[in-house]
Amino acid sequence: MGDAAVSALVNEVVGRLTPVAIQEFGLLWGFKNDILTLKNDFTNIQAVLQDAEEKHFREKEVELWLKSLRSASLMVENVLDDVSTAALLQRLHKKRGLKYKVRAFFSLDHNQLMYRVRIAHKVKVIRRNLDAIKTKRFELGLTPGAISHVVMDVVGEMPHRETSSLIHDSSIIYGRNEEMEMLTEKICDKDIGKYENGEIRVHGIWGMGGMGKTTLAQLVYNHQRVDQYFELRCWVYISENFQVKEAMKKIIESSDKCGCTLTQLETLQESLQSKLRGKKFLIVLDDVWIEDDENGKNMWEELRKTLSCGEEESIVLMTTRSQTTCQMFAKVPELQHNLECLSDEDSWLLFEKLAFAEGREGDTISELKPIGMEIVEKCKGMPLALKTLGSLMWSKRSISDWQHVKDNNIWELDEIKVLPAILKLSYDNLAPHSKRCFAYCCLFLKGYELKKDVVIRLWVSNGFITPRGETNLYVIAEEIFNCLVWRSFFQVIKGNKYFGEIDMYKMHDLMHDMAQHVMRHDCLIMEPGKDVIIPNEVLHLSSSYPNFLFSSKDLGKLTSLRSIFMFNEEYECSIKQNFNHEYLRVLYLCGIGLKTLPESICKLKHLKDLNLSNSRIEVLPESIIYLQNLQVLLLHSCRYVHKLPEGLRYLGNLQCLDIRGCDSLLHLPVGIKELTSLRRLPKFPVGKKIGAKIGELKNLNLLEGKLSISRLENVGGLSEAKSANLKCKTNLSVLDLRWSNISKEESRLEMFACDEKVLEGLEPNMCLKGLQIFYYMGKVISPSWMANLRNLVEIEFFHCNKCEYIPPLGRLPNLRVIGLWGMDSLKCFHDNNTNMFPCLEVLNISYCPRLVSLPSNFPKLKVLELKHCMELVSLPDEIQTFIDLNELFIYNCKHLSERYEKELGVDWPKISHIPRITIVLPR
């Protein structure tokens, strides 16, 4: 474990040994004095940790001392978890009744007397080890009170919430506009884009790590001209292990925006070419590493040959650190771009934007600027170094702090080692718990797209988040995550521009390398072909090769493991060995074809996060209720699961239950209402005669994110719908309301009336941002609450076949996206007054065969898509004034296709100003 992880661990132990915890420990187990002594010992040790961390690089004995302290801290954590788990199991047996309490008494796993003996032994061992650690501390001459340059909390590490938009601010890019425009010009040049000898043309960007190659490629990729020039754009991260099949699979996934299950080269080639053939496309291959040998050249030629099937102007844009790789891909010299350092002026502007961002305190800019300019000069124009140090220096208050960084000995290193040293310096200046959270993410493979909510859940499950008064742990964890983004440890790669939320992040390769280094004793990625010795003290394992991992003889010996991750979605894996990892907190077994859950998993009493997504499991055993610490249960796309355990209601700590894509699961077990800690429940199928009814949602008021309520035909009427109490769920951002897709023969008039009453009763909170309605059979969508959704950003209606009218959406002031699909009876909007749709940017209408007209007031419209609207006669004349309209797509709309045909249609002049127009004539 890295030094910072030891600090974080000790801090966590001290934080958990509160007076209340000590009192409870004494009442339950009779060890109050022992625990009080442990608290004092750890507090005294905590005082000398700064000194130990500064010396351990130079003194081997100090490093060994930290290692012993790590082991003792982990043992204390385990004992505290044992105690809290025992209390949870006691409550479980009490809830379940007398016979379960008797059965528990005679069970070795749950017997309280046996537990007390085991706890007493563990406490005794810890006391003995700590005595040795205390003695050694004095022998090593470790002294308390060393001055720390490390910020100890997130508060003060980044700007306040109102200015933290800087972490997503595209204006923090300097000195690349000229190169962006030059590359954009070349990529959109028809002559340069022509094929040569039947091969697709490749443009290359090369330069050392941290120079901004990916950033430049993103600027070009997202350039408005590029977006309008190419029919299809795909972005693929390649990284160190270039494999033809994997590259093809990723391009298909980028094109389809969903997973690809193909595995054979021939079928991958056929599928990829079917998507590219006849299209003008841009494919970005980011961070390419390939050996300059016969095998490497053959792999690239195989991919190039497959890609050479589109329109002539199609382009591949690649980024790489290697000039040789760039020359292999981009054979024409003028298409090889060497990305060089920023100018002195741009370097200062980038550093200044971050270091002196709004909200900083301390000495004035005029006093700090001369020192800052010297620091900038030492960064030699490397953008990643400038961003990392700029955000670090924001938290440095005084001249002496700035001087300390300027005079650091990292500047004496060879040029190639300076950037990694700068990243390490920034890491060293994180608070201990932030260090631990960041470095843990090295378990994800390079280039892996990180979801904020997933990462945060993992941090909480592992106990990395130190409590702070009454503040929710997830709120604290999000603060840490945002701080790490601000400090450039994570990079923004994808977001929902309409909701103003960021969806995906990644770690820069150099950051990933550093994280692996500092957590080399804690975290290990296992891959075949690499001769890896698994250290006994390793805590977290990951692999994309499950059969390789589970066949390892060493796995069963690693009884201290706390995390096991599987990332591959192709393998079928049969797990034969027992999971004897008593203190495992996180277990990801997603996508490995698992058919039966090993019974040993249900004995992992400390497990908090269990991911079985994309598996073939049909049922979960009832014994899963003994996982009383379980906070996260992920069953996403487990298509064969048809029943959840009846005792699910006993998992009182459960905060996330994901059953999206569990198509065989028609209801949740009765008693789901007791899971009042639930924060994420993306799908709730309403039961009828069996299973949980909609009223069980009543008290689940912590739910956040998206909630999809399906099988709404099972709701009896207005009062039953109201019992869901959706109005009190203030943290929900998207509500998805679904009736089942019934055939026309099953349609009944009384059903239509009931649907209208049910919809009226499902009133959401007015903070809602997104609303989706599927297969609603009422004639009108006009609940009284619709006009109250003033924060609504996106609304979509799908296959509401009987609906003749939709509500007056134009009065919703923040609405930016409208989608209408399969509205068979819809004839027109009722929003023709002025000042309607003030913010609408996207209007997508498909399969509305009776629609005859559109509203005329769309002052901010950017995208208009119309498909299969056969009765739609014309577009509003006002379309000539839609100055923001960039994209018009008309597909199989008979009257429109004729009226607006390019150069020939009578109304073509009304739309000819629109930059991107696609009109597909009816067949």
PDB file of C-alpha atoms in Angstrom, residues 209-298:
ATOM      1  CA  GLY A 209       2.267  11.958 -23.427  1.00  0.00           C
ATOM      2  CA  GLY A 210       0.433  14.889 -21.865  1.00  0.00           C
ATOM      3  CA  MET A 211       0.747  17.171 -24.921  1.00  0.00           C
ATOM      4  CA  GLY A 212      -2.997  17.178 -25.653  1.00  0.00           C
ATOM      5  CA  LYS A 213      -3.271  14.825 -28.639  1.00  0.00           C
ATOM      6  CA  THR A 214      -6.637  13.474 -27.529  1.00  0.00           C
ATOM      7  CA  THR A 215      -7.862  16.983 -26.726  1.00  0.00           C
ATOM      8  CA  LEU A 216      -6.932  18.223 -30.208  1.00  0.00           C
ATOM      9  CA  ALA A 217      -8.612  15.197 -31.808  1.00  0.00           C
ATOM     10  CA  GLN A 218     -11.746  15.896 -29.740  1.00  0.00           C
ATOM     11  CA  LEU A 219     -11.790  19.532 -30.866  1.00  0.00           C
ATOM     12  CA  VAL A 220     -11.657  18.406 -34.489  1.00  0.00           C
ATOM     13  CA  TYR A 221     -14.161  15.580 -33.973  1.00  0.00           C
ATOM     14  CA  ASN A 222     -16.714  17.945 -32.377  1.00  0.00           C
ATOM     15  CA  HIS A 223     -16.096  20.829 -34.792  1.00  0.00           C
ATOM     16  CA  GLN A 224     -19.366  21.971 -36.368  1.00  0.00           C
ATOM     17  CA  ARG A 225     -17.930  21.719 -39.871  1.00  0.00           C
ATOM     18  CA  VAL A 226     -16.765  18.136 -39.273  1.00  0.00           C
ATOM     19  CA  ASP A 227     -20.148  17.214 -37.793  1.00  0.00           C
ATOM     20  CA  GLN A 228     -21.894  18.527 -40.898  1.00  0.00           C
ATOM     21  CA  TYR A 229     -19.389  17.068 -43.389  1.00  0.00           C
ATOM     22  CA  PHE A 230     -19.498  13.409 -42.288  1.00  0.00           C
ATOM     23  CA  GLU A 231     -22.554  11.171 -42.193  1.00  0.00           C
ATOM     24  CA  LEU A 232     -21.056   8.973 -39.490  1.00  0.00           C
ATOM     25  CA  ARG A 233     -18.462   9.657 -36.794  1.00  0.00           C
ATOM     26  CA  CYS A 234     -16.960   7.019 -34.502  1.00  0.00           C
ATOM     27  CA  TRP A 235     -14.501   7.433 -31.617  1.00  0.00           C
ATOM     28  CA  VAL A 236     -12.457   4.434 -30.481  1.00  0.00           C
ATOM     29  CA  TYR A 237      -9.821   4.185 -27.746  1.00  0.00           C
ATOM     30  CA  ILE A 238      -7.089   1.689 -28.697  1.00  0.00           C
ATOM     31  CA  SER A 239      -4.295   1.886 -26.065  1.00  0.00           C
ATOM     32  CA  GLU A 240      -1.330  -0.450 -25.667  1.00  0.00           C
ATOM     33  CA  ASN A 241      -2.748  -3.766 -26.824  1.00  0.00           C
ATOM     34  CA  PHE A 242      -3.750  -3.259 -30.475  1.00  0.00           C
ATOM     35  CA  GLN A 243      -5.950  -6.142 -31.621  1.00  0.00           C
ATOM     36  CA  VAL A 244      -7.796  -6.096 -34.958  1.00  0.00           C
ATOM     37  CA  LYS A 245     -10.950  -7.817 -33.701  1.00  0.00           C
ATOM     38  CA  GLU A 246     -11.154  -5.604 -30.627  1.00  0.00           C
ATOM     39  CA  ALA A 247     -10.723  -2.463 -32.752  1.00  0.00           C
ATOM     40  CA  MET A 248     -13.474  -3.569 -35.149  1.00  0.00           C
ATOM     41  CA  LYS A 249     -15.775  -4.404 -32.266  1.00  0.00           C
ATOM     42  CA  LYS A 250     -15.242  -0.976 -30.708  1.00  0.00           C
ATOM     43  CA  ILE A 251     -15.969   0.814 -34.009  1.00  0.00           C
ATOM     44  CA  ILE A 252     -19.230  -1.152 -34.338  1.00  0.00           C
ATOM     45  CA  GLU A 253     -20.166  -0.265 -30.753  1.00  0.00           C
ATOM     46  CA  SER A 254     -19.396   3.409 -31.337  1.00  0.00           C
ATOM     47  CA  SER A 255     -21.524   3.372 -34.481  1.00  0.00           C
ATOM     48  CA  ASP A 256     -24.486   1.538 -32.918  1.00  0.00           C
ATOM     49  CA  LYS A 257     -24.200   3.176 -29.467  1.00  0.00           C
ATOM     50  CA  CYS A 258     -24.609  -0.262 -27.884  1.00  0.00           C
ATOM     51  CA  GLY A 259     -22.620  -3.433 -27.203  1.00  0.00           C
ATOM     52  CA  CYS A 260     -21.388  -5.863 -29.855  1.00  0.00           C
ATOM     53  CA  THR A 261     -21.436  -9.615 -29.138  1.00  0.00           C
ATOM     54  CA  LEU A 262     -19.673 -10.773 -32.336  1.00  0.00           C
ATOM     55  CA  THR A 263     -16.372 -12.602 -31.809  1.00  0.00           C
ATOM     56  CA  GLN A 264     -15.271 -14.009 -35.182  1.00  0.00           C
ATOM     57  CA  LEU A 265     -13.080 -11.877 -37.467  1.00  0.00           C
ATOM     58  CA  GLU A 266     -15.112 -12.604 -40.602  1.00  0.00           C
ATOM     59  CA  THR A 267     -18.470 -11.708 -39.027  1.00  0.00           C
ATOM     60  CA  LEU A 268     -16.961  -8.580 -37.478  1.00  0.00           C
ATOM     61  CA  GLN A 269     -15.634  -7.484 -40.885  1.00  0.00           C
ATOM     62  CA  GLU A 270     -19.010  -8.100 -42.539  1.00  0.00           C
ATOM     63  CA  SER A 271     -20.898  -6.248 -39.841  1.00  0.00           C
ATOM     64  CA  LEU A 272     -18.511  -3.293 -39.836  1.00  0.00           C
ATOM     65  CA  GLN A 273     -18.495  -2.919 -43.616  1.00  0.00           C
ATOM     66  CA  SER A 274     -22.292  -3.081 -43.739  1.00  0.00           C
ATOM     67  CA  LYS A 275     -22.372  -0.024 -41.453  1.00  0.00           C
ATOM     68  CA  LEU A 276     -19.676   1.909 -43.344  1.00  0.00           C
ATOM     69  CA  ARG A 277     -20.367   1.020 -46.963  1.00  0.00           C
ATOM     70  CA  GLY A 278     -21.670   3.943 -48.990  1.00  0.00           C
ATOM     71  CA  LYS A 279     -21.198   6.454 -46.167  1.00  0.00           C
ATOM     72  CA  LYS A 280     -18.797   9.304 -45.690  1.00  0.00           C
ATOM     73  CA  PHE A 281     -17.361   8.621 -42.250  1.00  0.00           C
ATOM     74  CA  LEU A 282     -14.734   9.792 -39.794  1.00  0.00           C
ATOM     75  CA  ILE A 283     -13.184   7.245 -37.425  1.00  0.00           C
ATOM     76  CA  VAL A 284     -10.847   8.395 -34.650  1.00  0.00           C
ATOM     77  CA  LEU A 285      -8.413   5.790 -33.317  1.00  0.00           C
ATOM     78  CA  ASP A 286      -7.186   7.349 -30.090  1.00  0.00           C
ATOM     79  CA  ASP A 287      -3.888   6.487 -28.381  1.00  0.00           C
ATOM     80  CA  VAL A 288      -2.672   3.814 -30.794  1.00  0.00           C
ATOM     81  CA  TRP A 289       0.230   1.608 -29.704  1.00  0.00           C
ATOM     82  CA  ILE A 290       1.460  -0.970 -32.180  1.00  0.00           C
ATOM     83  CA  GLU A 291       4.770  -2.741 -32.673  1.00  0.00           C
ATOM     84  CA  ASP A 292       6.791  -1.795 -35.742  1.00  0.00           C
ATOM     85  CA  ASP A 293       7.188  -5.394 -36.879  1.00  0.00           C
ATOM     86  CA  GLU A 294       5.610  -7.729 -39.394  1.00  0.00           C
ATOM     87  CA  ASN A 295       2.786  -8.713 -37.041  1.00  0.00           C
ATOM     88  CA  GLY A 296       1.961  -5.082 -36.259  1.00  0.00           C
ATOM     89  CA  LYS A 297       1.942  -4.097 -39.909  1.00  0.00           C
ATOM     90  CA  ASN A 298      -0.271  -7.064 -40.810  1.00  0.00           C
TER      91      ASN A 298
END
